Coordinates of C-alpha atoms and ligand atoms in Angstrom, one line a residue:
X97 CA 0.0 0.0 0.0
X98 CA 1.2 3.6 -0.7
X99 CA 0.8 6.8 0.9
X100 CA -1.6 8.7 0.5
X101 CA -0.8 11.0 3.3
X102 CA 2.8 12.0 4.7
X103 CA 2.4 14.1 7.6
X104 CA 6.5 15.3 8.3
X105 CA 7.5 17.3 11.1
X106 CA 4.5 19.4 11.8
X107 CA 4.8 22.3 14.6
X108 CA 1.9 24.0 15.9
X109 CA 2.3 27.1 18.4
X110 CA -1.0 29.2 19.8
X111 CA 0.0 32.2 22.4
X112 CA 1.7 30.2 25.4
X113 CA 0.7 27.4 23.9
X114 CA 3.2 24.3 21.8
X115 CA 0.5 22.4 20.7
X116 CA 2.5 20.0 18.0
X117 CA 6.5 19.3 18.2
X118 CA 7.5 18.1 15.3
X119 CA 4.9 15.4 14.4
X120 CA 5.9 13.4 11.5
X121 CA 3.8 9.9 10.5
X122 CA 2.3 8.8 7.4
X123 CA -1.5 7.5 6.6
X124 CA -1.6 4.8 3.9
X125 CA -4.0 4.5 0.8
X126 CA -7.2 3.0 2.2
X127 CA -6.6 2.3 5.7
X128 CA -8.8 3.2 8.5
X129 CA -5.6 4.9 10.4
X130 CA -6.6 5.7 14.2
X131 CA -5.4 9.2 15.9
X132 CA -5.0 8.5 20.1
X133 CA -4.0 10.6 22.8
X134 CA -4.6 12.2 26.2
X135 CA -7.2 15.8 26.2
X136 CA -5.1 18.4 24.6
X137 CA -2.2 16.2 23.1
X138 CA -2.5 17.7 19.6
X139 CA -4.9 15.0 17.8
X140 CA -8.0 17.7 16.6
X141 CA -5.1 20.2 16.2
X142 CA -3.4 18.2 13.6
X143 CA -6.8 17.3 12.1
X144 CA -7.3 21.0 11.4
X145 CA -4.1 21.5 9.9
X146 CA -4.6 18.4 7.8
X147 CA -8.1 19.8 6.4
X148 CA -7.0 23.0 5.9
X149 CA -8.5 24.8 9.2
X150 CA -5.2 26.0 10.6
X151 CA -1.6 26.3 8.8
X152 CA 1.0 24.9 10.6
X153 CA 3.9 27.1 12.4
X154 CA 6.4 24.6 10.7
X155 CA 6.3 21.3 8.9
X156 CA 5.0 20.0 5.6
X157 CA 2.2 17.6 4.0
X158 CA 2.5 15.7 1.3
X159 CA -1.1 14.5 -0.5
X160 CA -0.5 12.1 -2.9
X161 CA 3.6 12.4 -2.6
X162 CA 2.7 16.3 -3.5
X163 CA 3.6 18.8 -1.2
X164 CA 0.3 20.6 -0.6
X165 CA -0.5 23.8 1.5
X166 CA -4.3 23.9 2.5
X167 CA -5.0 28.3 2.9
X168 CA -8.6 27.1 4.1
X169 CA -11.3 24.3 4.3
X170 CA -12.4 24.5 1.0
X171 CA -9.0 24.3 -0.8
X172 CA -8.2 20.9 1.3
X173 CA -12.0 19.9 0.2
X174 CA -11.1 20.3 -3.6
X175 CA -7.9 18.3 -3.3
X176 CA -10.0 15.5 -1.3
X177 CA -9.3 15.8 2.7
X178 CA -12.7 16.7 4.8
X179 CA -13.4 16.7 8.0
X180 CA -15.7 16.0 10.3
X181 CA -15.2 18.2 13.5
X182 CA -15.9 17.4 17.0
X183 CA -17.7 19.8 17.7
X184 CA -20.4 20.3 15.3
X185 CA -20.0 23.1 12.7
X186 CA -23.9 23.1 11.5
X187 CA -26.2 26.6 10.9
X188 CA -28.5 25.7 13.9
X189 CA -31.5 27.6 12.0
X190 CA -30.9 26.2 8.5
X191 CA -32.1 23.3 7.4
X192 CA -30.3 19.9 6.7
X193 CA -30.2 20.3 3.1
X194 CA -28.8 23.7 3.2
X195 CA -26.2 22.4 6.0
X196 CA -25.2 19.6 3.7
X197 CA -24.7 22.1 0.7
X198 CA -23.4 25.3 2.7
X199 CA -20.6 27.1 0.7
X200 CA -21.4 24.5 -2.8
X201 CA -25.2 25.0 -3.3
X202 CA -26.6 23.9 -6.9
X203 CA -28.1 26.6 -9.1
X204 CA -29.7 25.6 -12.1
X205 CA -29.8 27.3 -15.6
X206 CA -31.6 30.7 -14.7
X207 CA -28.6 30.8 -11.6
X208 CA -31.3 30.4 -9.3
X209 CA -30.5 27.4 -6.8
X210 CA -31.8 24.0 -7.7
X211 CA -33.6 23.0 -4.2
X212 CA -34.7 20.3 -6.2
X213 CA -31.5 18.4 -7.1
X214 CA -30.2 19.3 -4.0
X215 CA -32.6 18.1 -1.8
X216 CA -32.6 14.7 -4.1
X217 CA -29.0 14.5 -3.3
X218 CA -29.1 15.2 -0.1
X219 CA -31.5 12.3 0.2
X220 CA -29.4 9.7 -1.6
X221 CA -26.5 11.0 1.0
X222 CA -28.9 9.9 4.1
X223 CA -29.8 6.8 2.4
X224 CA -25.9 5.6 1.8
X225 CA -25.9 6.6 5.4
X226 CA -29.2 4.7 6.3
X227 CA -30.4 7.6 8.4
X228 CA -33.6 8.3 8.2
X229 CA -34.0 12.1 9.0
X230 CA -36.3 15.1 8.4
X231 CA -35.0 17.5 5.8
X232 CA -36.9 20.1 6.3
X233 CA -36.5 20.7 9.9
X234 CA -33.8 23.4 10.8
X235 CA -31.2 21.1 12.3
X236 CA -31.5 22.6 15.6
X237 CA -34.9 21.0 16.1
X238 CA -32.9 17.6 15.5
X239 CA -31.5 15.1 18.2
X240 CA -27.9 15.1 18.8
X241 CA -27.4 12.1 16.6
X242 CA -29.1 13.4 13.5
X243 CA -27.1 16.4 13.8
X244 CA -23.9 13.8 13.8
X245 CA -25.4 12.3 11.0
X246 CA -26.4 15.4 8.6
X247 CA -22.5 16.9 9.6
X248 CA -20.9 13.4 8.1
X249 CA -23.1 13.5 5.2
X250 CA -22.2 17.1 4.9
X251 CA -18.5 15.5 4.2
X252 CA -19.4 13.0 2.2
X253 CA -22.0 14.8 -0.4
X254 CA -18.2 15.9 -2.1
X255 CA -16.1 12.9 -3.5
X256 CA -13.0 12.4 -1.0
X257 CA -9.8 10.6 -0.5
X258 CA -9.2 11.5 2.9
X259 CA -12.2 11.6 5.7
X260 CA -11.5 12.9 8.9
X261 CA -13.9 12.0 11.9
X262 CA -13.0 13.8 14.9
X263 CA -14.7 12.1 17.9
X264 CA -17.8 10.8 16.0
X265 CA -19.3 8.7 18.5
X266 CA -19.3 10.8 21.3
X267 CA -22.8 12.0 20.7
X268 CA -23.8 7.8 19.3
X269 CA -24.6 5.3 20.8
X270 CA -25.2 1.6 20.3
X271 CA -27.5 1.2 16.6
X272 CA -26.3 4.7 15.5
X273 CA -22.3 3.6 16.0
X274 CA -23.2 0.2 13.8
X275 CA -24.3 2.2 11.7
X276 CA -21.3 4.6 11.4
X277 CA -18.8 1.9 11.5
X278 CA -20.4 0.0 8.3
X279 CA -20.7 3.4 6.8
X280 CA -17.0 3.6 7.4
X281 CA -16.5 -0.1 5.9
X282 CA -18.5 1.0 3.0
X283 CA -16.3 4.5 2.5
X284 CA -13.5 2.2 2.8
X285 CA -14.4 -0.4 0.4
X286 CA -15.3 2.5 -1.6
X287 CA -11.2 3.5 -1.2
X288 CA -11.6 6.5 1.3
X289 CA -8.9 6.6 3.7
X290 CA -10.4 7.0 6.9
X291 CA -8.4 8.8 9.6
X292 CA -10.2 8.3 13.1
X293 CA -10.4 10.1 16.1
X294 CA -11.4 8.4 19.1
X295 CA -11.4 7.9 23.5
X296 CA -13.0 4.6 23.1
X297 CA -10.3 2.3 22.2
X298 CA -13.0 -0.9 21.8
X299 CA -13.6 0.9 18.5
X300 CA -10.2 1.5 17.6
X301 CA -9.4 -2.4 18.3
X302 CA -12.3 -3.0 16.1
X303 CA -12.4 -0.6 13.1
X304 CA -8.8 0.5 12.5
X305 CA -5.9 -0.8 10.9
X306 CA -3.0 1.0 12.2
X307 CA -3.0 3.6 14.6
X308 CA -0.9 6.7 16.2
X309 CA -0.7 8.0 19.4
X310 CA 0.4 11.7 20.4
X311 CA 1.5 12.7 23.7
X312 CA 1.7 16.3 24.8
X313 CA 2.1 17.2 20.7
X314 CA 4.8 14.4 20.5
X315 CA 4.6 11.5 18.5
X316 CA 4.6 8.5 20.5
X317 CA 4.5 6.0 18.0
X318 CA 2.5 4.4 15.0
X319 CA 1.4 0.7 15.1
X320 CA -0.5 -2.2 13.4
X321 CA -3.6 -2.3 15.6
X322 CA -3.8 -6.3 15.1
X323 CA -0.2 -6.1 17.1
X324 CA -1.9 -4.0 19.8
X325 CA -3.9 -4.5 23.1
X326 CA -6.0 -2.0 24.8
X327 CA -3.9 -2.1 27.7
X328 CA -0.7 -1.0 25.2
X329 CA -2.4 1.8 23.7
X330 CA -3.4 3.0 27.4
X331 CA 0.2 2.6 28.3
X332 CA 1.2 5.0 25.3
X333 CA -1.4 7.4 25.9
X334 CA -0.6 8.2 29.4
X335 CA 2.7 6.3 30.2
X336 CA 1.5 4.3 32.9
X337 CA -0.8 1.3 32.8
X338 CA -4.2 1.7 34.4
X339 CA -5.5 -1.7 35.8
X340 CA -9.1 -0.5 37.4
X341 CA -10.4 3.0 36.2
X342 CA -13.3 2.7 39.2
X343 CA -12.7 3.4 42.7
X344 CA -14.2 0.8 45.0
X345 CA -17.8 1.0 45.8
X346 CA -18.9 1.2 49.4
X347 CA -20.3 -1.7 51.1
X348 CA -23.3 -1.2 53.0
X349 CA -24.7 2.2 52.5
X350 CA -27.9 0.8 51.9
X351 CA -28.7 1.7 55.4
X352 CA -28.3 5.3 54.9
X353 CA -31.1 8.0 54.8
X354 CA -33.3 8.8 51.8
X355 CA -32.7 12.3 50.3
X356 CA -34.6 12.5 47.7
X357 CA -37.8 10.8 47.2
X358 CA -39.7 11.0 43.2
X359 CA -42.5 9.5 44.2
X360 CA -44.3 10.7 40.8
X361 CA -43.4 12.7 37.7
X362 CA -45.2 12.6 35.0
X363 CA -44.8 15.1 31.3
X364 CA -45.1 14.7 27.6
X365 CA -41.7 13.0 27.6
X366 CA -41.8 10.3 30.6
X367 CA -44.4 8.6 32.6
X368 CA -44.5 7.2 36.3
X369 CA -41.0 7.8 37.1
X370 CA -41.2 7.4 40.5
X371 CA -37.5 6.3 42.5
X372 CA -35.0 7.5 45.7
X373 CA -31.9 8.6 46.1
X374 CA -30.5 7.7 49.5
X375 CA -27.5 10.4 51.2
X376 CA -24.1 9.4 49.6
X377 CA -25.6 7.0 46.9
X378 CA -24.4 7.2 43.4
X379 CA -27.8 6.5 41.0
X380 CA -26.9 5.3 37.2
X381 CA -29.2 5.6 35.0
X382 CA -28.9 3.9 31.7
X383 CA -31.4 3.4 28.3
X384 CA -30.7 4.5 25.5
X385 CA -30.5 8.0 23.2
X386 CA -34.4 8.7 23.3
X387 CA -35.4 6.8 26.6
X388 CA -36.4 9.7 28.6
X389 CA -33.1 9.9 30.8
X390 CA -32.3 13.2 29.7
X391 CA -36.2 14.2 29.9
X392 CA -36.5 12.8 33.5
X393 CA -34.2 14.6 35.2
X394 CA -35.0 17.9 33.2
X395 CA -38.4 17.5 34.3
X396 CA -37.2 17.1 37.9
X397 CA -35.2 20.4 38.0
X398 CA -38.3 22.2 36.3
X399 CA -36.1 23.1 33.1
X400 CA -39.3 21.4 31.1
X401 CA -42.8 21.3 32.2
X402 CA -44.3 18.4 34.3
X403 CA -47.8 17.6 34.3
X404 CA -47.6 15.9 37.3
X405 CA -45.1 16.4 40.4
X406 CA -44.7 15.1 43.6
X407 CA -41.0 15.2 45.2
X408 CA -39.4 15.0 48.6
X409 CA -36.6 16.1 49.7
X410 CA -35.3 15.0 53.3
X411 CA -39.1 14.3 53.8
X412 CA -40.4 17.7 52.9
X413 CA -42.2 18.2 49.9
X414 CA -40.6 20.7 47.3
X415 CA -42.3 22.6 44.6
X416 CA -39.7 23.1 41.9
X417 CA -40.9 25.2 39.6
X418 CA -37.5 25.8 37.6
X419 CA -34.1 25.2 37.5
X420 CA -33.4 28.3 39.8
X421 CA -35.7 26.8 42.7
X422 CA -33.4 23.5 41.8
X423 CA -30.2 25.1 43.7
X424 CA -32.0 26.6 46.1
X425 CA -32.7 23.1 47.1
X426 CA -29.3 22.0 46.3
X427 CA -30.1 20.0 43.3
X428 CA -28.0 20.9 40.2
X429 CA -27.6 19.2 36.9
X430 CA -24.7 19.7 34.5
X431 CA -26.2 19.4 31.2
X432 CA -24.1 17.1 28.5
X433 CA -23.9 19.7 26.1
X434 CA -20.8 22.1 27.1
X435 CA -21.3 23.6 23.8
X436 CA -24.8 25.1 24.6
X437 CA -25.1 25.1 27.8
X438 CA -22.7 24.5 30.5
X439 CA -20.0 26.6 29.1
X440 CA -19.4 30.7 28.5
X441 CA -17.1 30.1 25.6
X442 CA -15.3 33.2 25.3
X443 CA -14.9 33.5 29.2
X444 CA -11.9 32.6 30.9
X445 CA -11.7 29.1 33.0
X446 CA -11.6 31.2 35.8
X447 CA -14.6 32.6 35.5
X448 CA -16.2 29.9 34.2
X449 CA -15.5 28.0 37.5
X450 CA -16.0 30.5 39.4
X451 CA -19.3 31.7 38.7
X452 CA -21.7 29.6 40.2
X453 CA -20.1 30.0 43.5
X454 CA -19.5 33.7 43.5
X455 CA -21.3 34.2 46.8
X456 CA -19.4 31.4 48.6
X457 CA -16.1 33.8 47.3
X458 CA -17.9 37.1 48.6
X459 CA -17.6 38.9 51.8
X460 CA -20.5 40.6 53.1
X461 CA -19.9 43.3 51.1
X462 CA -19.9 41.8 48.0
X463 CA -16.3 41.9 47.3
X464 CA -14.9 38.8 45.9
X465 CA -11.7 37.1 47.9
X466 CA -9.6 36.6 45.6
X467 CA -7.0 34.6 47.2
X468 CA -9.7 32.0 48.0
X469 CA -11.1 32.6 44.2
X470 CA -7.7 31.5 42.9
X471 CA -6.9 28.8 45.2
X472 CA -11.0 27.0 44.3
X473 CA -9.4 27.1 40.3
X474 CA -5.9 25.7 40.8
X475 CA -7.4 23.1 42.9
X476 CA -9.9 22.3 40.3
X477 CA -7.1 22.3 37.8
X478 CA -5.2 20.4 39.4
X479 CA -7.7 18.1 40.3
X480 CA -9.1 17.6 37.0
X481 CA -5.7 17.8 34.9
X482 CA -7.1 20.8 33.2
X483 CA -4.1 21.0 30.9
X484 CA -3.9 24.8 30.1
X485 CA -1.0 27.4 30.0
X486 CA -3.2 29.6 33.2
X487 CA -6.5 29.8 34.4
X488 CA -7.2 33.0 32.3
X489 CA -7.0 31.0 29.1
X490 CA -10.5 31.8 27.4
X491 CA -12.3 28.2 27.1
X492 CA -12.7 28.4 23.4
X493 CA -9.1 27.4 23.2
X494 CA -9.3 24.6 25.2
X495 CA -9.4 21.0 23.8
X496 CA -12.8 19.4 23.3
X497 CA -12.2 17.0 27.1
X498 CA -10.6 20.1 28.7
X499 CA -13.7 21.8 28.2
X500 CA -15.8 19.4 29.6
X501 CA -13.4 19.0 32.8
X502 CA -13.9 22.7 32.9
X503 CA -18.4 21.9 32.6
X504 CA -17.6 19.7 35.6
X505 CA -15.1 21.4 37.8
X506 CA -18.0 24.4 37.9
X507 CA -20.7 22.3 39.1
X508 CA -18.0 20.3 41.5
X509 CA -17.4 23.6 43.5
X510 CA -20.6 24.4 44.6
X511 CA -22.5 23.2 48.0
X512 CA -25.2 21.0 46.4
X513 CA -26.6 18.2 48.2
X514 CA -27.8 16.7 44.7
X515 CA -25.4 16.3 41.7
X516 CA -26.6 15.3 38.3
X517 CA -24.3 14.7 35.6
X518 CA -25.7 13.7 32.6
X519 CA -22.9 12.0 30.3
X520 CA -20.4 13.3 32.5
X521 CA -17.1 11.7 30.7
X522 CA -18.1 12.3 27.1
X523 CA -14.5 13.2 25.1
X524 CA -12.8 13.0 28.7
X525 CA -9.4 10.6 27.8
X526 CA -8.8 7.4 30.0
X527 CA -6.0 9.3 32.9
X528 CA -8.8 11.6 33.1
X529 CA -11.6 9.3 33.4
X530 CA -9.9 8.3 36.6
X531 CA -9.6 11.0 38.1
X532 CA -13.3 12.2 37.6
X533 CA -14.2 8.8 39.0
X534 CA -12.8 9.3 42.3
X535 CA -13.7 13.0 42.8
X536 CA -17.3 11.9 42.2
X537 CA -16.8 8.7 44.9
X538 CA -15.1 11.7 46.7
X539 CA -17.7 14.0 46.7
X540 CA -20.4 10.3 47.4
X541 CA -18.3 9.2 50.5
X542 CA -18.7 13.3 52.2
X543 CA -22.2 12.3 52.1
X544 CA -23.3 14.2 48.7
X545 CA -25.7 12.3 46.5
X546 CA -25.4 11.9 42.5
X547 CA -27.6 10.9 39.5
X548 CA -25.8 9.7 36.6
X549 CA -26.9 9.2 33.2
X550 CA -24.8 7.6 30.8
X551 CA -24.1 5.6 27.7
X552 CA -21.4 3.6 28.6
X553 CA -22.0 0.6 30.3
X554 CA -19.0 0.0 31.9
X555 CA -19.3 3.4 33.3
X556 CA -23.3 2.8 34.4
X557 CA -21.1 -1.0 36.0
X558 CA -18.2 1.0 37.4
X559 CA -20.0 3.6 39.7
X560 CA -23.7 3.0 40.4
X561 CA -24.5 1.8 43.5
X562 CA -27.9 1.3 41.8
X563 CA -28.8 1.6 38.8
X564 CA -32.0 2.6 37.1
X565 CA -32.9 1.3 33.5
X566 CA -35.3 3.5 31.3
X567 CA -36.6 2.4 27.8
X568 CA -39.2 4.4 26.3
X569 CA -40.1 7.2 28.6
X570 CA -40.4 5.3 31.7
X571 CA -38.1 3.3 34.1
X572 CA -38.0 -0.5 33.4
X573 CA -36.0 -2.0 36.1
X574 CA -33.9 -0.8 39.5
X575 CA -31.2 -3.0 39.6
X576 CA -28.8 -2.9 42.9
X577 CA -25.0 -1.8 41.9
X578 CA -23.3 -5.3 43.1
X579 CA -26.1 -7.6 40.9
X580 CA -26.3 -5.0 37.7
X581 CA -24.5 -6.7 34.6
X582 CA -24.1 -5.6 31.3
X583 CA -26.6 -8.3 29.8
X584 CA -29.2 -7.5 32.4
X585 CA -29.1 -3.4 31.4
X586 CA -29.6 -4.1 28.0
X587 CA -32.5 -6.2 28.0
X588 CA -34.4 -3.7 29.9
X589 CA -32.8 -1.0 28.0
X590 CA -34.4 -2.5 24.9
X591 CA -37.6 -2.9 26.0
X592 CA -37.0 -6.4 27.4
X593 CA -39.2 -7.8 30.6
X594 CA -42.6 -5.7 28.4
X595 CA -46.0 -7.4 28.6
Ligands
ATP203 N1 -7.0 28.2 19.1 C1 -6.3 27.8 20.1 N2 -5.6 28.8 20.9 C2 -4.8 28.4 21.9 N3 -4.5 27.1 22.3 C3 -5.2 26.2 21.6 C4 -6.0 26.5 20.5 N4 -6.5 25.3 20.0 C5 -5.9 24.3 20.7 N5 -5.1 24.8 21.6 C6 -4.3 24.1 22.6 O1 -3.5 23.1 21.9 C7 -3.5 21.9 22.7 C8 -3.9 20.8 21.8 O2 -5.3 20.9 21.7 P1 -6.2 19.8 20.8 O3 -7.6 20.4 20.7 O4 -5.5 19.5 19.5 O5 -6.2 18.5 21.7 P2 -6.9 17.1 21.5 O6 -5.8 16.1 21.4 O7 -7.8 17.2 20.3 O8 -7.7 16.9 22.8 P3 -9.2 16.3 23.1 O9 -9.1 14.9 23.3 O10 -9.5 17.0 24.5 O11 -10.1 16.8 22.1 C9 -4.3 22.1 23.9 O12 -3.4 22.5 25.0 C10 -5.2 23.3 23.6 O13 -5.5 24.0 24.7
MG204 MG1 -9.9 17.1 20.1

């Protein structure tokens, strides 16, 4: 096989920042080629350069055995390299057709554009991709996973060599990720070289080929997948072997108080949901996309309407009318979209963290200590492995998982009673994962309690002391943490145990 791709020596430097030192690997003709690394090693940075988004400080590309310099997206386009970003680059109020043909519409003879052909195009697109999805909505009115799927056919509505996917399943999960890896079988078969970004290394062991992994914008090495195991590619990531990502549950808290008692919610979205959360307990709860988790909990905190509500808290009853009453009663949820809304983009870490707890930082007069201020970030930067050049770095130029530590170290700092983190350690690399793990067992063992929803089994296995399975808008089975198996989640998950 020959190269399509020779990546050699490639610097990168942002303000205080060496994002790339000298990267040099090369991507074969047709391979599925795997890009690995820690939050902030470089990976989406090189993708950018590769696709034309940034040029780099230093180093060249060769496409083809050419030498090619990409000014911006579209020129890399016309040569053949797209990409698919991690975070989505769609027009929220446009719809999926004019996403997929943004910047390349069709006009016909009288120069007017040619909806027509395009919107047949954009159908054949969905169909190779065997989504099945609403053209005419704007694409903010679609779920997460449509979005996913209108930004790949976005990419592959122009004929490519090279097809970029920058964390594509971090929004997936289970039928929609079949259904991206046999796209990616098909694109392959089809001769796209696939280059593919990804924290779940299951997938890499099962889709790619080969594979490289960067460490702190060093290359660490490239390798034939079939020669490696998970454990390896850990080892190269972060230069030490992790064994057990989970801390060790607690025995016997099942003694401990209730906290918070659902004993009925009821909206357009769920029905019945009626369960408890006990003082230091950490609740999973797993389904899948569309299951109501998300709804449940939204419905709980009063950021959607309820028809019916009847809630406890440390046996008093609570009206919670909105998300504002939710603090007051020490319930919080951090969302699983940073993009929209857990984060202040062009704000500082700093005072991203610090602004839900600028009261706890205040004197009486308002004025904000800012000794104390300082020491909350570095702890939570510390504590996180926020890797950033200073606290007043603006979160925009953060990686895609150092934003989300930065989602969570907000929400971590405040004095809720209730934490709810709904797909907490989406993007987040492996080291990190760890980490998170043990501040939220942390935080469970001082007596807090936590709700968490999430997609990953093992996760859902790892930390729920009990976990709660929803399928269709209502809860399906309570299963206790030390009997929950993988097998067991799933059948309720899809629909299993129905009369
Ligand atoms: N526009 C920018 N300005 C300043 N620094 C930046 C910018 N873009 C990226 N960086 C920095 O470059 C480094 C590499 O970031 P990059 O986004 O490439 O990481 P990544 O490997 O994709 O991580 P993740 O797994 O979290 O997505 C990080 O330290 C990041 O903060
Ligand atoms: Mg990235």
């Amino acid at each position: 096989m020959d190269n399509v791709l020779e990546i050699e020596n490639i610097t990168k430097e942002f303000p205080g920042v060496k994002a790339l030192k000298g990267v040099s690997f090369e991507v074969k003709r047709g391979e599925v080629h795997a890009l690995v690394g820690e939050n902030g090693a470089g990976k989406s940075t090189l993708m950018k350069i590769l696709s034309g988004v940034y040029t780099p400080t230093t180093g060249k590309i060769r496409l083809d055995g050419k030498e090619v310099i990409f000014n911006d997206p579209k020129q890399a386009q016309q040569l053949g390299v797209s990409i698919i970003h991690q975070e989505f680059s769609l027009i929220p109020y446009l719809s999926s057709v004019d996403n997929i043909f943004l910047g390349r519409e069709k006009k016909g003879a009288n120069r007017l554009l040619d909806r027509k052909k395009m919107r047949k195009e954009a159908e054949e697109v969905l169909q190779r991709l065997n989504a099945n999805i609403d053209l005419n909505k704007p694409v903010a009115h679609l779920s997460v996973a449509n979005q996913q799927f209108i930004e790949i056919a976005k990419a592959i509505a122009i004929d490519t060599k090279v097809l970029i996917f920058d964390e594509p399943t971090a929004s997936l999960t289970g039928k929609e990720i079949d259904k991206l890896f046999e796209l990616i079988e098909k694109l392959k078969a089809d001769g796209v070289t696939i280059i593919y970004i990804s924290h779940h290394l299951d997938e890499i062991l099962h889709m790619c080929d080969r594979m490289t992994c960067l460490r702190d914008g060093e290359w660490v090495g490239t390798r034939e997948v079939k020669d490696v195991s998970k454990q390896d590619i850990v080892k190269m990531m972060v230069g030490r072997e992790i064994v057990n990502v989970f801390p060790e549950k607690p025995t016997g808290n099942g003694k401990a108080e209730i906290l918070l008692d659902v004993k009925r919610l009821h909206n357009k979205s769920v029905a019945d949901i009626q369960f408890s959360l006990k003082k230091g307990e950490i609740i999973g709860i797993a389904g899948l996309v569309g299951s109501g988790r998300t709804e449940t909990v939204r419905a709980l905190i009063g950021a959607d309407p309820a028809q019916e509500k009847d809630v406890y808290i440390n046996g008093q009853k609570v009206d919670i009318k909105n998300p504002t009453d939710a603090l007051s009663h020490g319930i919080a949820l951090i969302p699983e979209s940073r993009k929209t809304q857990g984060l202040v983009l062009n704000m500082t870490i700093k005072n991203n963290i610090s602004l839900p707890i600028l009261k706890d930082l205040s004197s009486f007069l308002g004025l904000i200590n800012k000794k104390k201020e300082d020491g909350v970030i570095e702890k939570s930067i510390q504590d996180l492995l926020i890797k950033t050049p200073s606290s007043q770095q603006l979160v925009k130029n953060l990686s895609g998982g150092n934003q989300q530590k930065v989602v969570l170290a907000k929400w971590l700092n405040t004095d809720c009673k209730i934490l709810i983190f709904d797909e907490p350690t989406r993007g987040i690399d492996i080291g990190a994962k760890e980490e998170i793990y043990k501040l939220m067992r942390n935080l469970a063992d001082k007596g807090l309690s936590i709700i968490m929803i999430s997609s990953e089994l093992p996760e859902i296995l790892g930390m729920s002391d009990r976990v709660l399975v929803m399928h269709k808008g209502r809860i399906k089975a309570e299963i206790n943490g030390t009997e929950t198996t993988s097998e067991k989640v799933m059948y309720y998950a899809t629909g299993g145990g129905d009369v």
